PDB file of C-alpha atoms in Angstrom:
ATOM      1  CA  CYS S   1       9.834 -16.660  12.873  1.00 76.00           C
ATOM      2  CA  SER S   2      12.058 -19.263  11.035  1.00 74.00           C
ATOM      3  CA  ARG S   3      11.638 -17.082   7.774  1.00 73.00           C
ATOM      4  CA  LEU S   4      12.344 -13.801   9.388  1.00 73.00           C
ATOM      5  CA  VAL S   5      15.583 -15.218  11.121  1.00 70.00           C
ATOM      6  CA  ALA S   6      16.598 -16.695   7.707  1.00 70.00           C
ATOM      7  CA  VAL S   7      16.126 -13.444   5.900  1.00 66.00           C
ATOM      8  CA  LEU S   8      18.434 -11.935   8.447  1.00 67.00           C
ATOM      9  CA  GLY S   9      20.989 -14.685   7.714  1.00 67.00           C
ATOM     10  CA  GLY S  10      20.524 -16.571  10.871  1.00 72.00           C
ATOM     11  CA  ARG S  11      19.109 -19.804  12.269  1.00 77.00           C
ATOM     12  CA  ILE S  12      16.538 -20.665  14.901  1.00 80.00           C
ATOM     13  CA  THR S  13      16.503 -23.723  17.202  1.00 82.00           C
ATOM     14  CA  TYR S  14      14.183 -24.847  19.985  1.00 80.00           C
ATOM     15  CA  GLU S  15      14.167 -27.062  23.146  1.00 82.00           C
ATOM     16  CA  SER S  16      11.017 -28.431  24.547  1.00 83.00           C
ATOM     17  CA  VAL S  17      10.276 -30.349  27.659  1.00 85.00           C
ATOM     18  CA  ARG S  18       6.981 -31.880  28.392  1.00 86.00           C
ATOM     19  CA  GLY S  19       5.245 -30.178  31.424  1.00 84.00           C
ATOM     20  CA  ARG S  20       7.816 -27.314  31.241  1.00 82.00           C
ATOM     21  CA  GLY S  21       7.257 -25.730  27.958  1.00 83.00           C
ATOM     22  CA  SER S  22       9.514 -24.750  25.050  1.00 83.00           C
ATOM     23  CA  GLU S  23      12.349 -22.353  24.621  1.00 82.00           C
ATOM     24  CA  PHE S  24      13.236 -20.830  21.275  1.00 78.00           C
ATOM     25  CA  HIS S  25      16.726 -19.437  20.449  1.00 77.00           C
ATOM     26  CA  PHE S  26      17.927 -17.606  17.440  1.00 74.00           C
ATOM     27  CA  ALA S  27      21.359 -16.387  16.152  1.00 74.00           C
ATOM     28  CA  ILE S  28      22.022 -13.854  13.683  1.00 70.00           C
ATOM     29  CA  PRO S  29      25.300 -12.598  12.391  1.00 64.00           C
ATOM     30  CA  ARG S  30      24.828  -8.983  13.262  1.00 53.00           C
ATOM     31  CA  PRO S  31      22.922  -6.947  15.690  1.00 46.00           C
ATOM     32  CA  ILE S  32      19.315  -6.090  14.558  1.00 43.00           C
ATOM     33  CA  ALA S  33      20.065  -2.528  15.314  1.00 44.00           C
ATOM     34  CA  ASP S  34      22.651  -2.459  12.528  1.00 43.00           C
ATOM     35  CA  ASP S  35      20.715  -0.974   9.670  1.00 44.00           C
ATOM     36  CA  SER S  36      23.077  -2.236   7.123  1.00 42.00           C
ATOM     37  CA  LEU S  37      22.065  -5.760   8.131  1.00 40.00           C
ATOM     38  CA  LEU S  38      19.129  -5.812   5.771  1.00 42.00           C
ATOM     39  CA  GLN S  39      20.685  -3.850   2.923  1.00 43.00           C
ATOM     40  CA  GLY S  40      23.993  -5.577   2.807  1.00 39.00           C
ATOM     41  CA  PRO S  41      25.330  -7.522  -0.246  1.00 37.00           C
ATOM     42  CA  ASP S  42      25.306 -10.759   1.841  1.00 40.00           C
ATOM     43  CA  LEU S  43      21.520 -10.900   1.998  1.00 43.00           C
ATOM     44  CA  THR S  44      20.300 -13.662  -0.196  1.00 46.00           C
ATOM     45  CA  PRO S  45      16.816 -13.823  -1.740  1.00 46.00           C
ATOM     46  CA  PRO S  46      14.278 -16.178  -0.009  1.00 49.00           C
ATOM     47  CA  VAL S  47      14.282 -19.629  -1.320  1.00 46.00           C
ATOM     48  CA  GLU S  48      10.753 -19.208  -2.596  1.00 55.00           C
ATOM     49  CA  ALA S  49      10.255 -16.009  -4.666  1.00 64.00           C
ATOM     50  CA  LEU S  50       8.098 -14.413  -7.339  1.00 77.00           C
ATOM     51  CA  HIS S  51       9.970 -11.985  -9.380  1.00 85.00           C
ATOM     52  CA  LEU S  52       8.572  -9.030 -11.294  1.00 89.00           C
ATOM     53  CA  PRO S  53      10.208  -6.590 -13.709  1.00 91.00           C
ATOM     54  CA  PRO S  54      11.622  -3.389 -11.877  1.00 93.00           C
ATOM     55  CA  LEU S  55       8.819  -1.071 -10.775  1.00 95.00           C
ATOM     56  CA  SER S  56       8.826   2.441  -9.119  1.00 97.00           C
ATOM     57  CA  ILE S  57       7.362   1.721  -5.661  1.00 97.00           C
ATOM     58  CA  LEU S  58       6.523   4.074  -2.771  1.00 97.00           C
ATOM     59  CA  VAL S  59       6.745   2.242   0.633  1.00 97.00           C
ATOM     60  CA  ALA S  60       5.051   4.067   3.627  1.00 97.00           C
ATOM     61  CA  ASP S  61       5.807   2.084   6.803  1.00 95.00           C
ATOM     62  CA  ALA S  62       6.909   3.665  10.160  1.00 92.00           C
ATOM     63  CA  ASN S  63       8.301   0.432  11.653  1.00 89.00           C
ATOM     64  CA  PRO S  64      12.061   0.418  11.114  1.00 89.00           C
ATOM     65  CA  LEU S  65      12.443  -3.410  10.952  1.00 86.00           C
ATOM     66  CA  SER S  66       9.238  -3.816   8.683  1.00 87.00           C
ATOM     67  CA  SER S  67      10.568  -1.091   6.417  1.00 90.00           C
ATOM     68  CA  SER S  68      13.944  -2.708   6.292  1.00 89.00           C
ATOM     69  CA  LEU S  69      12.423  -6.075   5.412  1.00 88.00           C
ATOM     70  CA  LEU S  70      10.267  -4.573   2.623  1.00 91.00           C
ATOM     71  CA  ARG S  71      13.462  -2.765   1.429  1.00 91.00           C
ATOM     72  CA  ALA S  72      15.250  -5.996   1.274  1.00 87.00           C
ATOM     73  CA  TYR S  73      12.365  -7.978  -0.325  1.00 87.00           C
ATOM     74  CA  LEU S  74      11.898  -5.333  -3.083  1.00 90.00           C
ATOM     75  CA  ASP S  75      15.782  -4.591  -3.764  1.00 85.00           C
ATOM     76  CA  PHE S  76      16.070  -8.345  -4.818  1.00 77.00           C
ATOM     77  CA  ASP S  77      14.329  -7.609  -8.110  1.00 81.00           C
ATOM     78  CA  GLY S  78      15.965  -3.948  -8.614  1.00 88.00           C
ATOM     79  CA  HIS S  79      12.453  -1.948  -7.818  1.00 94.00           C
ATOM     80  CA  ARG S  80      13.146   1.757  -7.598  1.00 95.00           C
ATOM     81  CA  LEU S  81      12.136   2.459  -4.045  1.00 96.00           C
ATOM     82  CA  THR S  82      11.038   5.742  -2.255  1.00 97.00           C
ATOM     83  CA  MET S  83      10.660   5.291   1.398  1.00 96.00           C
ATOM     84  CA  THR S  84       8.534   7.277   3.911  1.00 96.00           C
ATOM     85  CA  ASP S  85       7.423   6.661   7.496  1.00 96.00           C
ATOM     86  CA  ASN S  86       4.243   8.698   7.550  1.00 96.00           C
ATOM     87  CA  GLY S  87       0.841   9.205   5.851  1.00 96.00           C
ATOM     88  CA  ILE S  88       1.163  12.918   5.183  1.00 96.00           C
ATOM     89  CA  ASP S  89       4.639  12.544   3.451  1.00 97.00           C
ATOM     90  CA  ALA S  90       3.217   9.366   1.488  1.00 97.00           C
ATOM     91  CA  ALA S  91       0.198  11.396   0.166  1.00 96.00           C
ATOM     92  CA  GLU S  92       2.588  14.344  -0.760  1.00 96.00           C
ATOM     93  CA  LYS S  93       4.917  11.914  -2.698  1.00 96.00           C
ATOM     94  CA  CYS S  94       2.108  10.632  -4.618  1.00 94.00           C
ATOM     95  CA  ARG S  95       0.913  13.990  -5.565  1.00 92.00           C
ATOM     96  CA  THR S  96       4.474  15.136  -6.743  1.00 92.00           C
ATOM     97  CA  GLY S  97       5.878  11.828  -8.162  1.00 92.00           C
ATOM     98  CA  ARG S  98       4.826   9.032 -10.537  1.00 93.00           C
ATOM     99  CA  PHE S  99       4.806   5.444  -9.065  1.00 96.00           C
ATOM    100  CA  ASP S 100       3.910   2.134 -10.300  1.00 96.00           C
ATOM    101  CA  LEU S 101       2.717   1.053  -6.932  1.00 97.00           C
ATOM    102  CA  VAL S 102       2.137   2.181  -3.470  1.00 97.00           C
ATOM    103  CA  ILE S 103       2.556   0.067  -0.251  1.00 97.00           C
ATOM    104  CA  LEU S 104       0.910   1.537   2.691  1.00 96.00           C
ATOM    105  CA  ASP S 105       1.007   0.097   6.219  1.00 94.00           C
ATOM    106  CA  LEU S 106      -2.376   0.595   7.978  1.00 92.00           C
ATOM    107  CA  ASN S 107      -0.507   1.984  11.125  1.00 90.00           C
ATOM    108  CA  LEU S 108       1.066   5.125   9.834  1.00 93.00           C
ATOM    109  CA  PRO S 109       1.702   8.236  12.116  1.00 91.00           C
ATOM    110  CA  LYS S 110       0.210  11.595  11.154  1.00 91.00           C
ATOM    111  CA  LEU S 111      -2.437   9.958   8.876  1.00 91.00           C
ATOM    112  CA  ASP S 112      -3.124   6.169   9.069  1.00 92.00           C
ATOM    113  CA  GLY S 113      -3.183   4.075   5.899  1.00 92.00           C
ATOM    114  CA  MET S 114      -6.912   4.431   5.276  1.00 93.00           C
ATOM    115  CA  GLN S 115      -6.703   8.281   5.541  1.00 95.00           C
ATOM    116  CA  THR S 116      -3.581   8.310   3.326  1.00 95.00           C
ATOM    117  CA  LEU S 117      -5.305   6.260   0.678  1.00 95.00           C
ATOM    118  CA  ARG S 118      -8.351   8.571   0.908  1.00 94.00           C
ATOM    119  CA  LEU S 119      -6.152  11.666   0.216  1.00 94.00           C
ATOM    120  CA  ILE S 120      -4.380   9.815  -2.698  1.00 95.00           C
ATOM    121  CA  ARG S 121      -7.761   8.859  -4.397  1.00 94.00           C
ATOM    122  CA  GLU S 122      -9.141  12.294  -3.791  1.00 92.00           C
ATOM    123  CA  ASP S 123      -6.078  14.024  -5.359  1.00 91.00           C
ATOM    124  CA  GLU S 124      -6.368  11.543  -8.319  1.00 90.00           C
ATOM    125  CA  LYS S 125      -9.939  12.805  -8.830  1.00 88.00           C
ATOM    126  CA  ASN S 126      -8.796  16.461  -8.810  1.00 86.00           C
ATOM    127  CA  ARG S 127      -6.227  16.256 -11.381  1.00 81.00           C
ATOM    128  CA  ILE S 128      -5.876  14.417 -14.644  1.00 71.00           C
ATOM    129  CA  GLY S 129      -3.703  11.361 -14.189  1.00 68.00           C
ATOM    130  CA  ARG S 130      -3.592   7.773 -13.899  1.00 82.00           C
ATOM    131  CA  ARG S 131      -4.769   5.826 -10.950  1.00 92.00           C
ATOM    132  CA  VAL S 132      -1.901   4.431  -8.820  1.00 96.00           C
ATOM    133  CA  PRO S 133      -2.381   0.955  -7.472  1.00 97.00           C
ATOM    134  CA  VAL S 134      -2.131   0.748  -3.550  1.00 97.00           C
ATOM    135  CA  ILE S 135      -1.566  -2.410  -1.366  1.00 96.00           C
ATOM    136  CA  PHE S 136      -2.067  -2.240   2.257  1.00 94.00           C
ATOM    137  CA  ILE S 137      -0.019  -3.953   4.902  1.00 92.00           C
ATOM    138  CA  ALA S 138      -2.131  -5.030   7.853  1.00 87.00           C
ATOM    139  CA  SER S 139      -1.308  -6.768  11.024  1.00 81.00           C
ATOM    140  CA  PRO S 140      -3.565  -9.895  11.698  1.00 74.00           C
ATOM    141  CA  GLY S 141      -5.825  -7.980  14.082  1.00 68.00           C
ATOM    142  CA  GLN S 142      -6.483  -5.353  11.100  1.00 71.00           C
ATOM    143  CA  MET S 143      -7.205  -8.074   8.673  1.00 67.00           C
ATOM    144  CA  ARG S 144     -10.817  -7.932   7.081  1.00 66.00           C
ATOM    145  CA  GLU S 145     -12.204  -9.475   4.078  1.00 68.00           C
ATOM    146  CA  PHE S 146     -10.601  -8.060   0.961  1.00 65.00           C
ATOM    147  CA  GLY S 147     -13.845  -6.390  -0.337  1.00 73.00           C
ATOM    148  CA  TYR S 148     -13.718  -3.889   2.738  1.00 80.00           C
ATOM    149  CA  TYR S 149     -10.321  -2.783   1.494  1.00 83.00           C
ATOM    150  CA  ARG S 150     -11.359  -2.807  -2.127  1.00 85.00           C
ATOM    151  CA  ARG S 151     -14.318  -0.465  -1.285  1.00 87.00           C
ATOM    152  CA  ALA S 152     -12.053   1.939   0.561  1.00 88.00           C
ATOM    153  CA  GLY S 153      -9.947   2.170  -2.926  1.00 91.00           C
ATOM    154  CA  ALA S 154      -7.193  -0.443  -2.255  1.00 93.00           C
ATOM    155  CA  ASP S 155      -6.007  -2.934  -4.889  1.00 94.00           C
ATOM    156  CA  GLY S 156      -4.630  -5.584  -2.439  1.00 91.00           C
ATOM    157  CA  VAL S 157      -3.763  -6.403   1.081  1.00 91.00           C
ATOM    158  CA  VAL S 158      -0.937  -8.372   2.682  1.00 91.00           C
ATOM    159  CA  LYS S 159      -1.072  -9.600   6.232  1.00 87.00           C
ATOM    160  CA  LYS S 160       1.883  -9.253   8.635  1.00 85.00           C
ATOM    161  CA  PRO S 161       4.326 -10.926   8.945  1.00 85.00           C
ATOM    162  CA  ILE S 162       5.052 -10.120   5.155  1.00 87.00           C
ATOM    163  CA  GLN S 163       5.960 -13.103   3.108  1.00 86.00           C
ATOM    164  CA  PRO S 164       7.790 -12.084   0.011  1.00 86.00           C
ATOM    165  CA  VAL S 165       5.825 -14.375  -2.264  1.00 85.00           C
ATOM    166  CA  GLU S 166       2.408 -12.885  -0.931  1.00 88.00           C
ATOM    167  CA  LEU S 167       3.886  -9.436  -1.282  1.00 91.00           C
ATOM    168  CA  MET S 168       4.901  -9.888  -4.858  1.00 90.00           C
ATOM    169  CA  ALA S 169       1.677 -11.772  -5.943  1.00 90.00           C
ATOM    170  CA  ALA S 170      -0.307  -8.800  -4.421  1.00 92.00           C
ATOM    171  CA  ALA S 171       1.973  -6.444  -6.479  1.00 93.00           C
ATOM    172  CA  ALA S 172       1.533  -8.404  -9.582  1.00 92.00           C
ATOM    173  CA  ALA S 173      -2.257  -8.483  -9.350  1.00 92.00           C
ATOM    174  CA  ALA S 174      -2.468  -4.748  -8.292  1.00 94.00           C
ATOM    175  CA  THR S 175      -0.296  -3.715 -11.173  1.00 94.00           C
ATOM    176  CA  ASP S 176      -1.240  -6.173 -13.865  1.00 89.00           C
ATOM    177  CA  VAL S 177       2.437  -6.888 -14.320  1.00 88.00           C
ATOM    178  CA  LYS S 178       3.349 -10.451 -15.360  1.00 86.00           C
ATOM    179  CA  PRO S 179       6.020 -12.140 -13.114  1.00 82.00           C
ATOM    180  CA  THR S 180       9.426 -12.597 -14.881  1.00 77.00           C
ATOM    181  CA  SER S 181      10.074 -15.758 -12.941  1.00 68.00           C
ATOM    182  CA  ILE S 182       9.063 -17.985 -10.041  1.00 62.00           C
ATOM    183  CA  THR S 183      11.762 -19.793  -7.909  1.00 58.00           C
ATOM    184  CA  ARG S 184      10.915 -22.445  -5.291  1.00 53.00           C
TER     185      ARG S 184
END
């Protein structure tokens, strides 16, 4: 929670009373509903970051907050982003576009992440072309051992809540791209 609030430019505090429990409070500079919050120029990179050279990335995530956070994390390094909120659109964009990396949420509407990946891999077999690396984003309840996702055709998996360092490490591993720098 503290990292999420920090990314939103705010701060988090708490009060704890033995036998009564704890209360957590946070303050952010603008309402969450303001979509410019995560895209504005005042957003600073996380303290700990792994930087990659710019990639062409397709992101498929139906959750507006999660999608905005992914955009914010990936915009720091100047990645060229194509965003979508459903599996059918993601599979079609893979068919017609050229991406260095695809990031799929497992909970996509129309086609879930696994079904979308299956379509992407089938399309790659039916045409001559390179295999695009795919990373899944999974909620804690969906996390399984990586071998499960690898057998399904994925090149990586990152659990929610997404940590920028974990996301970029998975992207580097999936694409075989060497990080340009690491800040702590």
